[in-house]
Structures are given as C-alpha cells and as structure tokens.
Short mmCIF file of C-alpha atoms in Angstrom, two decimals:
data_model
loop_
_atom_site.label_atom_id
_atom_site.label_comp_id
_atom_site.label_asym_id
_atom_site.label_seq_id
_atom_site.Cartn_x
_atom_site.Cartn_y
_atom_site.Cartn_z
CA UNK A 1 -4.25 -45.19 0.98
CA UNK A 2 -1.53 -42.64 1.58
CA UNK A 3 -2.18 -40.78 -1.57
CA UNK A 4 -5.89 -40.78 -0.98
CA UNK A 5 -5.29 -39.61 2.99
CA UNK A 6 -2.87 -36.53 1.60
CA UNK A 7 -5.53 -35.83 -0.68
CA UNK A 8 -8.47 -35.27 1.82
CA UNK A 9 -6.31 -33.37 3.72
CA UNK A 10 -4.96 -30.85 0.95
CA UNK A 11 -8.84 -30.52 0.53
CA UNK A 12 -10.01 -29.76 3.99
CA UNK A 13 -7.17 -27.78 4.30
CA UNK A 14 -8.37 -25.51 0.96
CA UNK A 15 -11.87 -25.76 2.31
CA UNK A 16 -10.80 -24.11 5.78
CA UNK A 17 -8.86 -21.37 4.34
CA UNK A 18 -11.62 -20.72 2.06
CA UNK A 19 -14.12 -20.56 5.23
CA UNK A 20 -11.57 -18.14 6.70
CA UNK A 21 -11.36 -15.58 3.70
CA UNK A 22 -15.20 -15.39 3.57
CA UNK A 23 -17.62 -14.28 6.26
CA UNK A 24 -20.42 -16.69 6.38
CA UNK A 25 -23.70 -15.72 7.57
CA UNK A 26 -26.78 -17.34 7.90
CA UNK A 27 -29.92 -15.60 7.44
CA UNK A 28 -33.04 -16.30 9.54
CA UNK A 29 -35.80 -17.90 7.82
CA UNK A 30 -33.99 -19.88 5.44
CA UNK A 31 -32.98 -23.42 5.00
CA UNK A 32 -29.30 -23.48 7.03
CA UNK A 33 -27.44 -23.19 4.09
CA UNK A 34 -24.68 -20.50 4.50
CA UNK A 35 -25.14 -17.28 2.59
CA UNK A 36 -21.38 -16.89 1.65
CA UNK A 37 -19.84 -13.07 1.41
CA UNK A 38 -16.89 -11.65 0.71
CA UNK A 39 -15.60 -9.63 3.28
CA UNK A 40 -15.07 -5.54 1.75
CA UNK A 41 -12.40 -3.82 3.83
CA UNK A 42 -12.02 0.05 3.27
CA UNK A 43 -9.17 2.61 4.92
CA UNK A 44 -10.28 5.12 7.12
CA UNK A 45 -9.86 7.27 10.28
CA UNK A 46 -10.98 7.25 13.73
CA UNK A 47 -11.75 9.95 16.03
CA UNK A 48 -8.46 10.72 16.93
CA UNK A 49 -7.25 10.64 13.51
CA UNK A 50 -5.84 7.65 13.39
CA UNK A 51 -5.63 5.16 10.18
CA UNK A 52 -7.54 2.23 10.71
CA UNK A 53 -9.47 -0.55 8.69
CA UNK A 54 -13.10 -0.85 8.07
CA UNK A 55 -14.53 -4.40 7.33
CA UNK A 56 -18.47 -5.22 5.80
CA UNK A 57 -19.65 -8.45 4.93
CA UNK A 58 -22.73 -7.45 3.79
CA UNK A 59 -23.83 -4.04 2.49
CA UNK A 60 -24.96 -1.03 4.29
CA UNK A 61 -28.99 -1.05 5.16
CA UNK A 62 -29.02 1.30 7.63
CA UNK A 63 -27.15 4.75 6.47
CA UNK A 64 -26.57 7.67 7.95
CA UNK A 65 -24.73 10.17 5.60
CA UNK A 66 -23.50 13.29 6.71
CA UNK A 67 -23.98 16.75 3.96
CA UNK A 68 -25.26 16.95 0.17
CA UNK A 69 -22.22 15.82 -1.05
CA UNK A 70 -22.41 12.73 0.48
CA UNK A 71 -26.13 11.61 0.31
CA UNK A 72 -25.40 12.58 -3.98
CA UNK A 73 -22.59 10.05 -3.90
CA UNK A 74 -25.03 7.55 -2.53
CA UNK A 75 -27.37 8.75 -4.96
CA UNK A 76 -24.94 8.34 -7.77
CA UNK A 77 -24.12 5.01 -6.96
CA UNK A 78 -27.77 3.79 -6.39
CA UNK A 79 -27.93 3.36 -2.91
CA UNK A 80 -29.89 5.96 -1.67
CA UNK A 81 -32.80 3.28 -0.52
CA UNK A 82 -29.89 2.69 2.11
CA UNK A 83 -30.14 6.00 3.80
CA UNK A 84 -32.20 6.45 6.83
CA UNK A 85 -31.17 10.05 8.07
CA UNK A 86 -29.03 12.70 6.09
CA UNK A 87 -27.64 15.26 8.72
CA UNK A 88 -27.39 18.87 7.42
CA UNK A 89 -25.26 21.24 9.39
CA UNK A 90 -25.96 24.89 8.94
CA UNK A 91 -24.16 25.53 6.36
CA UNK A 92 -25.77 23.04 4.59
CA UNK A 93 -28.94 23.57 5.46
CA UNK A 94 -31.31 25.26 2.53
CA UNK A 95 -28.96 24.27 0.15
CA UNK A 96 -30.77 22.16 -3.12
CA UNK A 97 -29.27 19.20 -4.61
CA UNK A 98 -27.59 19.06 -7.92
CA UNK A 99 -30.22 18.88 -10.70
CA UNK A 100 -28.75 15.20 -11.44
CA UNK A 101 -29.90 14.45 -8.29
CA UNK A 102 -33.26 16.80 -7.22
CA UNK A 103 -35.71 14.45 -7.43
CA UNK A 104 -34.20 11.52 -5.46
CA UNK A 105 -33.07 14.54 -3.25
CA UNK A 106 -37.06 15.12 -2.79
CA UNK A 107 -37.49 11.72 -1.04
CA UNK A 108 -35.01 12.43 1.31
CA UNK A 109 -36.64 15.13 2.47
CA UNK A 110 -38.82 13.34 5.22
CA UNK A 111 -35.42 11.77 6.67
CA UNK A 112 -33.56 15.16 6.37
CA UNK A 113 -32.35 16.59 10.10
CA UNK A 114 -30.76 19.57 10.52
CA UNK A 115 -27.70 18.81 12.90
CA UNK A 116 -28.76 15.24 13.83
CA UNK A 117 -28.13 14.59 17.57
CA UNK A 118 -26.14 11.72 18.98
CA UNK A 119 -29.41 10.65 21.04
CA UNK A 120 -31.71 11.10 17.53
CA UNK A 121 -28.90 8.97 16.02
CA UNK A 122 -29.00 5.94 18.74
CA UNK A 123 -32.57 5.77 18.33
CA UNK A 124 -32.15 5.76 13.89
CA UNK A 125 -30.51 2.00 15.24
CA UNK A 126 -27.98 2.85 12.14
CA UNK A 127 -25.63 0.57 10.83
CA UNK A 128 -23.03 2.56 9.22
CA UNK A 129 -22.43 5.94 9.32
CA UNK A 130 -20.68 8.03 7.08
CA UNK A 131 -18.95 11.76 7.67
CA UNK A 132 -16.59 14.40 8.60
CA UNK A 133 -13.87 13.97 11.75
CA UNK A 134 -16.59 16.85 13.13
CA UNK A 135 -19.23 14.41 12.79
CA UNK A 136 -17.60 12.30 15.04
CA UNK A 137 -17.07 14.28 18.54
CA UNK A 138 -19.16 13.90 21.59
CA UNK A 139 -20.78 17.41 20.93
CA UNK A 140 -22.12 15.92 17.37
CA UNK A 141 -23.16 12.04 16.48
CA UNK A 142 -20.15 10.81 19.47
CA UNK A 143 -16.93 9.12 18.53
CA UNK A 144 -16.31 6.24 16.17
CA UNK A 145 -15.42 4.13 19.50
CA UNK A 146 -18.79 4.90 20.48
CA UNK A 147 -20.20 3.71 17.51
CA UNK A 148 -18.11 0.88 16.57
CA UNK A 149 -18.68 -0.48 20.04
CA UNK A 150 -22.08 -0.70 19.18
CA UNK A 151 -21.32 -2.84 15.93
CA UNK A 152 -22.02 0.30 13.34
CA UNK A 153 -19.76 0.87 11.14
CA UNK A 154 -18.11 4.48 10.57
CA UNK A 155 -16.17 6.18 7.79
CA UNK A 156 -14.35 9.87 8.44
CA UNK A 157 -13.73 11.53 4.81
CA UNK A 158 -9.89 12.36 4.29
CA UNK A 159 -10.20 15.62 2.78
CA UNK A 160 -12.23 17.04 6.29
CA UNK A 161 -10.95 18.73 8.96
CA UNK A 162 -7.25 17.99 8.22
CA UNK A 163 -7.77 14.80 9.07
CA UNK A 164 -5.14 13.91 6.39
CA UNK A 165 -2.98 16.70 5.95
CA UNK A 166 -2.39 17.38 1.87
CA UNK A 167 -5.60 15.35 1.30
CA UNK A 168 -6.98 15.88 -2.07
CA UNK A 169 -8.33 15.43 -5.22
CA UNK A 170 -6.69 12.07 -5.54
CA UNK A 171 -8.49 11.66 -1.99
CA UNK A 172 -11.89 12.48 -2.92
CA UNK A 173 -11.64 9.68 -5.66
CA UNK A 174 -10.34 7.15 -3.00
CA UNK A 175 -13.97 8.48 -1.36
CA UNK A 176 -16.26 7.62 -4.19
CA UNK A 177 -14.11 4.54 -4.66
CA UNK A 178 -14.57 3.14 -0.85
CA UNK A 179 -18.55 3.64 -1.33
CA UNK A 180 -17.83 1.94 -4.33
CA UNK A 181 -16.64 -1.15 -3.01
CA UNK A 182 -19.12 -0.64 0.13
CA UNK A 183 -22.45 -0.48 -1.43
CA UNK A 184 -20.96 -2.77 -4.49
CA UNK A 185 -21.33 -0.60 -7.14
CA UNK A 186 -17.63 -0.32 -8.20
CA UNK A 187 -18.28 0.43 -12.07
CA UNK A 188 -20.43 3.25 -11.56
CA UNK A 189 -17.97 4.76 -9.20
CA UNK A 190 -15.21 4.26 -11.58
CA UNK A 191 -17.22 6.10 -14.04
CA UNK A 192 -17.43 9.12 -11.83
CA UNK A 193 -13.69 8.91 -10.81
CA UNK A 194 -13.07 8.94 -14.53
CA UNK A 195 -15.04 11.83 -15.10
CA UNK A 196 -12.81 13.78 -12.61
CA UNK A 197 -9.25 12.87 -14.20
CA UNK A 198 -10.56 13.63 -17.73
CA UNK A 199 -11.81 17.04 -16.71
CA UNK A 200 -8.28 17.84 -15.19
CA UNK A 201 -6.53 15.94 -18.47
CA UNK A 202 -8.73 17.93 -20.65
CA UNK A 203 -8.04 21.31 -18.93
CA UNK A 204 -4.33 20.78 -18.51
CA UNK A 205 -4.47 20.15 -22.77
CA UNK A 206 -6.21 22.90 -23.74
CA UNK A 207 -3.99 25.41 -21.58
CA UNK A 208 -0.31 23.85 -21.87
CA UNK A 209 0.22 26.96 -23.84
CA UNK A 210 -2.21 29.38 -21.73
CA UNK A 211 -0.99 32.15 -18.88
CA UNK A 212 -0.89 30.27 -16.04
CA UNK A 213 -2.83 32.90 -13.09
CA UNK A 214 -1.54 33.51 -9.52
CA UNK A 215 -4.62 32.47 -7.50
CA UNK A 216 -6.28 32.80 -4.12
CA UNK A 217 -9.18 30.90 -2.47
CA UNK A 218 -10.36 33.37 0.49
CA UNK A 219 -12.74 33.18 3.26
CA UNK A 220 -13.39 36.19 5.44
CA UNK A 221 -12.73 35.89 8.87
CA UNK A 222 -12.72 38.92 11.42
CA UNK A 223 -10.64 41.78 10.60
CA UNK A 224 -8.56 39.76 7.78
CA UNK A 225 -8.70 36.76 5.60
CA UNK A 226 -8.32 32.65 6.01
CA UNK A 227 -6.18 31.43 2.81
CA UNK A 228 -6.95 28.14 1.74
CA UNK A 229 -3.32 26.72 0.16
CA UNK A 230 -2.20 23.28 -1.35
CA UNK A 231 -2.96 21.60 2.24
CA UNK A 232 -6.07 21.60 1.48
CA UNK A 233 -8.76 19.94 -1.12
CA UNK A 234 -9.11 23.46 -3.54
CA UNK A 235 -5.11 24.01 -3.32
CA UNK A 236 -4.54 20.56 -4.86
CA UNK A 237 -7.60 21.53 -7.43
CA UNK A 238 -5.49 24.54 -8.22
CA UNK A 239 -2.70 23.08 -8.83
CA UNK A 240 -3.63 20.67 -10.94
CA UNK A 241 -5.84 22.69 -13.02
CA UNK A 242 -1.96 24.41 -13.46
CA UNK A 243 -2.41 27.38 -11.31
CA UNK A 244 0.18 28.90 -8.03
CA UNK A 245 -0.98 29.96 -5.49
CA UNK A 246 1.34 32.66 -3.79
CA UNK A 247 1.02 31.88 -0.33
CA UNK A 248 0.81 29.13 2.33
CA UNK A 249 -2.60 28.08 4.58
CA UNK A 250 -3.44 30.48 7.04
CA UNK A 251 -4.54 34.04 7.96
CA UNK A 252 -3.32 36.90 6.53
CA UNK A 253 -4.10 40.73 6.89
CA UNK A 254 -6.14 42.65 4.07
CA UNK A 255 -2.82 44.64 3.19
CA UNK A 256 -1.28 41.36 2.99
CA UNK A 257 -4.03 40.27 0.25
CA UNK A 258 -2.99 43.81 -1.49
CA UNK A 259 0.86 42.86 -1.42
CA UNK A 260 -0.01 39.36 -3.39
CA UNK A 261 -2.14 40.97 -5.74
CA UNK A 262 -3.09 37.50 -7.20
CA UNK A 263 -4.10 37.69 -10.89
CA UNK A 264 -7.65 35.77 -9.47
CA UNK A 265 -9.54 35.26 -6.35
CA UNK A 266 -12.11 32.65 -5.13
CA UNK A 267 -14.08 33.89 -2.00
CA UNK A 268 -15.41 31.01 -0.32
CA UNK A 269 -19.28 30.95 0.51
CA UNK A 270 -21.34 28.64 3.19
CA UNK A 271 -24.81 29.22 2.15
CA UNK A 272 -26.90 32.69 1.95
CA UNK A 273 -23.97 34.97 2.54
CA UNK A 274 -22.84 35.31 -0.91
CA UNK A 275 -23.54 38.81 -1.92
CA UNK A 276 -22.04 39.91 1.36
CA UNK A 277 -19.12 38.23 0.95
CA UNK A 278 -18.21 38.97 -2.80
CA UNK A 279 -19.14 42.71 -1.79
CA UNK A 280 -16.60 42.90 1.11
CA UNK A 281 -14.36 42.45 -1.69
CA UNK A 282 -15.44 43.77 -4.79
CA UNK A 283 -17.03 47.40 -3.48
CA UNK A 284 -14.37 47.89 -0.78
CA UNK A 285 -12.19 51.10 -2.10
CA UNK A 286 -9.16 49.62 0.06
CA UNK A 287 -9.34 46.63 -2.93
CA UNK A 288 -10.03 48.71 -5.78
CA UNK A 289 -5.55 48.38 -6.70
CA UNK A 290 -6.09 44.47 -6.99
CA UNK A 291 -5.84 43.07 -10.40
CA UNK A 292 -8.64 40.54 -9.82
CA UNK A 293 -10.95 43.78 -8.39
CA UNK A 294 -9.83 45.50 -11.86
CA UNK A 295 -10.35 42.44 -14.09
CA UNK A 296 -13.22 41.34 -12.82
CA UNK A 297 -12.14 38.13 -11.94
CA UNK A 298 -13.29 37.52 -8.30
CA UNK A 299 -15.62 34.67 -8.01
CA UNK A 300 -17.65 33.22 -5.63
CA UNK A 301 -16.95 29.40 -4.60
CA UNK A 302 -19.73 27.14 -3.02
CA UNK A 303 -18.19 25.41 0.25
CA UNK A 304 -19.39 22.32 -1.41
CA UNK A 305 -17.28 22.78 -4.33
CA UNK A 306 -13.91 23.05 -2.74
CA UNK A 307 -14.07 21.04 0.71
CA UNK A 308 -15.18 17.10 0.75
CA UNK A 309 -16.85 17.57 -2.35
CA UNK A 310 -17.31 13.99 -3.42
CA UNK A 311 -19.34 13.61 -6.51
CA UNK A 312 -19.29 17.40 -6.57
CA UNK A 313 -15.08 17.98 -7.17
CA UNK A 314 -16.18 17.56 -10.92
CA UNK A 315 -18.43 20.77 -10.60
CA UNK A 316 -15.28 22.40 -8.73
CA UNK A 317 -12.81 22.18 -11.12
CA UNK A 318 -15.16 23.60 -13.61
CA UNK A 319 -15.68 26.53 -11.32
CA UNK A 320 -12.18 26.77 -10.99
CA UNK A 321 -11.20 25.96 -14.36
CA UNK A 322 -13.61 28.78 -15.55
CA UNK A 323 -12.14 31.89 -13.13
CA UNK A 324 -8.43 30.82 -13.90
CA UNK A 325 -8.87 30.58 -17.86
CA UNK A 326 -12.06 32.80 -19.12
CA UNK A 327 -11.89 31.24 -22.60
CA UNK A 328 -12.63 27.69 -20.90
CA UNK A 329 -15.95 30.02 -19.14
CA UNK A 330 -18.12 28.33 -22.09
CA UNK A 331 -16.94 24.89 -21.35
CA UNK A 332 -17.86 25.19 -17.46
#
C-alpha cells in the first residue's frame, strides 16, 4: 500500500504542475472538456520604456497593427484575417504595400485609419495591439497601462523611438520572431529571418575584398542636418553591410556635412517629399565639393526601409547594399 500511495501522489503531483505550465480554457458551447494551451510569452516594453513580459494563451483575434511594415509582417506570416484596424500616421499615409503583399494590402483598405484615435480604438474592442513607443502616449492609442488594464495585450517595437538604445537589425529579427511565436507561425518567420542574415552573409562575401565607403544617412531638418549613426536601426545596417560611418547621432551644420565629405549619402524620405529632399542636396552649389554630389552617389532612402522596418529590413539592405557597392546595383 505504501508503494501504491507514493505512486498516486508522484502522479497528482505531475498532473498539477502540468495544470500550472498550461493555461486551460474552456470555450463556451462545448462539452466541459478543457481546451489545453500553451502559454506564449514574448519580451517587450511598456510606456515608460521599461522591459517587461507579454503572455498569450491563445492567439491574437482582434489586431490592431500600427504602419505598413507591420500589417506586411502579419501578412507574411498569414495572419492578416487577425487585423481589425491598421493605423497609418502621416507619413505613412499614401504609401502602397510591397508588391508581395498588394493584394492582401487591398482588403485592408476598408479597416485602414489614418492616425487611429484612442476613443476609435476603445470602440475596435481590440485584443492586442501592436506598435511604436509613439503609439503608446495619451495623445495617440493611450499607454500600455491603459490597455493592459483592460486585458489587451500590447507590444512596443525595439528599434522605435529609442526605446532600446543600439536596437537593430538583430532586433528587427527578434520582431518577426515574437509575431512568430504569437500568431504561431514560427517556420515562416524563420524563413524571413533567414532571408535577412543571408542577404548580409552574401554581401559581406562578395565585398571582403571591395572599398569599403564612408557613409551618411541624412534627414533635413531646419537650417542643418539630423545624422542617423550606429544607435540607430540603418547605422547597424551599415555596418554590417561593412560600411563607417564618420560621425555620431545627431545634428550637424551643412559645413559640417562638407568637412566629412562621406564617399556616399542616404537622404532619408517620409512620403511625397522626395524630389525636394534629394534636390536640397544634389542642386545646392554649396554641395557641389562633396564626393557623393560628384559621383553621383546620393540616394534616396524610404523611412520604411531604415526605421522598424520589419519584413521590409531585407529591402533595406538591398538599398543600402546597392549605394555603398554599385557593382552589387544589379543584385538589388
């Protein structure tokens, strides 16, 4: 009898901790038996910036997806029946999705808003939500306590806003991977992770022996110029694509730009401004001593190709790739 009563125990006591590592839910309208789940827990941020774990027992049905690039990694992963609103802000706005993705991009249309509201939101009855640390502020959607109050689940992207200072491409992958594991599609996911690293492998091959350029990813700003350095997403793209970059983040003055003479420039574009920008540039006589201006070798760079660019970073290291070694150009 001792044997047999140390034996039911060792069994009840596996059966409880299995209970305990599973969530078990029970879905209306069927029989009582539990529907048994494994619990998915992701790594995010809050609205203060803050590290924090995510659980789901169940998968997303209820999305709310912040920009292009994120409704395409949906898209990618086969889960855009999930999404109930994208939110488009400005810059975004106008903007057409990747050809891989146009025509699911055309049923999204009717649940497209162009900077969503926190009261539109509330009403959406969302149960996840998915953005930028600026999608989370009282002024936009409201905070993650807000939300997670309210039992929906929210996840801030570590490349945005600094939210993870030095986040990058490494980061982006941890993205598609977490809406892997979310929406339970892990091996397409992996796929486009793998995509990523072989583009950089394959770039980093065919130029060990190549010039490796100075370059500079600009954005105009007033009177000078915000500098985009390895803090951010496209500095960590740069580098690994085997590029320097001659100067930190920040803003510097046009004669500045002139001293650095960088052998390439990016100039960074949000949406219909592009000629304008690259002109600023390009027919300004004060720029006409820069190598790039000389060379020919200032290109424009799509916002969405060098900040959170999810299933887009593989279009932004081709970009890159492309300015920083012409002879790739045919590859890109």
């Amino acid at each position: 009898m001792g044997k047999k009563s140390g034996l039911f125990l060792l069994c009840g006591a596996v059966l409880l901790f299995c209970l305990y590592a599973v969530r078990i839910s029970y879905p209306a309208g069927t029989s009582g038996f539990p529907e048994v789940q494994a619990v998915t827990k992701v790594r995010t941020y809050d609205s203060l910036k803050r590290p924090v774990t995510v659980s789901f027992s169940k998968i997303p049905e209820r999305v709310i997806i912040n920009r292009l690039n994120g409704a395409e990694t949906l898209m990618a992963l086969g889960a855009a029946d999930r999404i109930i609103a994208v939110n488009m802000q400005n810059t975004d706005w106008g903007k057409p999705y990747d050809d891989r993705y146009m025509e699911q991009g055309k049923a999204l249309e009717k649940i497209t808003y162009r900077n969503l509201t926190k009261e539109e939101a509330v009403l959406l009855n969302p149960d996840c939500i998915i953005g930028w640390y600026s999608t989370f502020t009282d002024k936009r959607l409201g905070t993650t306590d807000f939300w997670n109050a309210r039992q929906v689940a929210t996840y801030i992207q570590a490349t945005s806003n600094m939210v993870k200072p030095g986040a990058g491409v490494e980061d982006e992958c941890r993205f598609i991977t977490d809406m892997g594991l979310i929406f339970h599609a892990e091996s397409q996911a992996k796929l486009l992770t793998d995509e990523i690293w072989k583009e950089i492998e394959d770039v980093q091959e065919k130029t060990r022996y190549s010039h490796h350029p100075s370059v500079m990813v600009v954005e105009f700003s007033g009177g000078g110029l915000d500098v985009y350095g390895y803090e951010w997403l496209v500095g960590d793209m740069v580098r690994r694509l085997g590029g320097f970059i001659p100067c930190e983040n920040g803003y510097i003055s046009y004669e500045e730009l002139i001293r650095l003479d960088p052998d390439v420039i990016f100039v960074v574009y949000f949406n219909h401004d592009l000629k304008t920008m690259m002109e600023q540039l390009t027919q300004n006589p004060a720029f006409s001593s820069l190598k790039a201006v000389q060379g020919k070798r200032v290109y424009p760079l799509r916002l969405d190709y060098m900040y959170t660019t999810a299933v887009r970073t593989i279009n932004g290291l081709r970009v890159l790739s492309s300015g920083m070694y012409p002879d790739l150009a045919g590859d890109a």
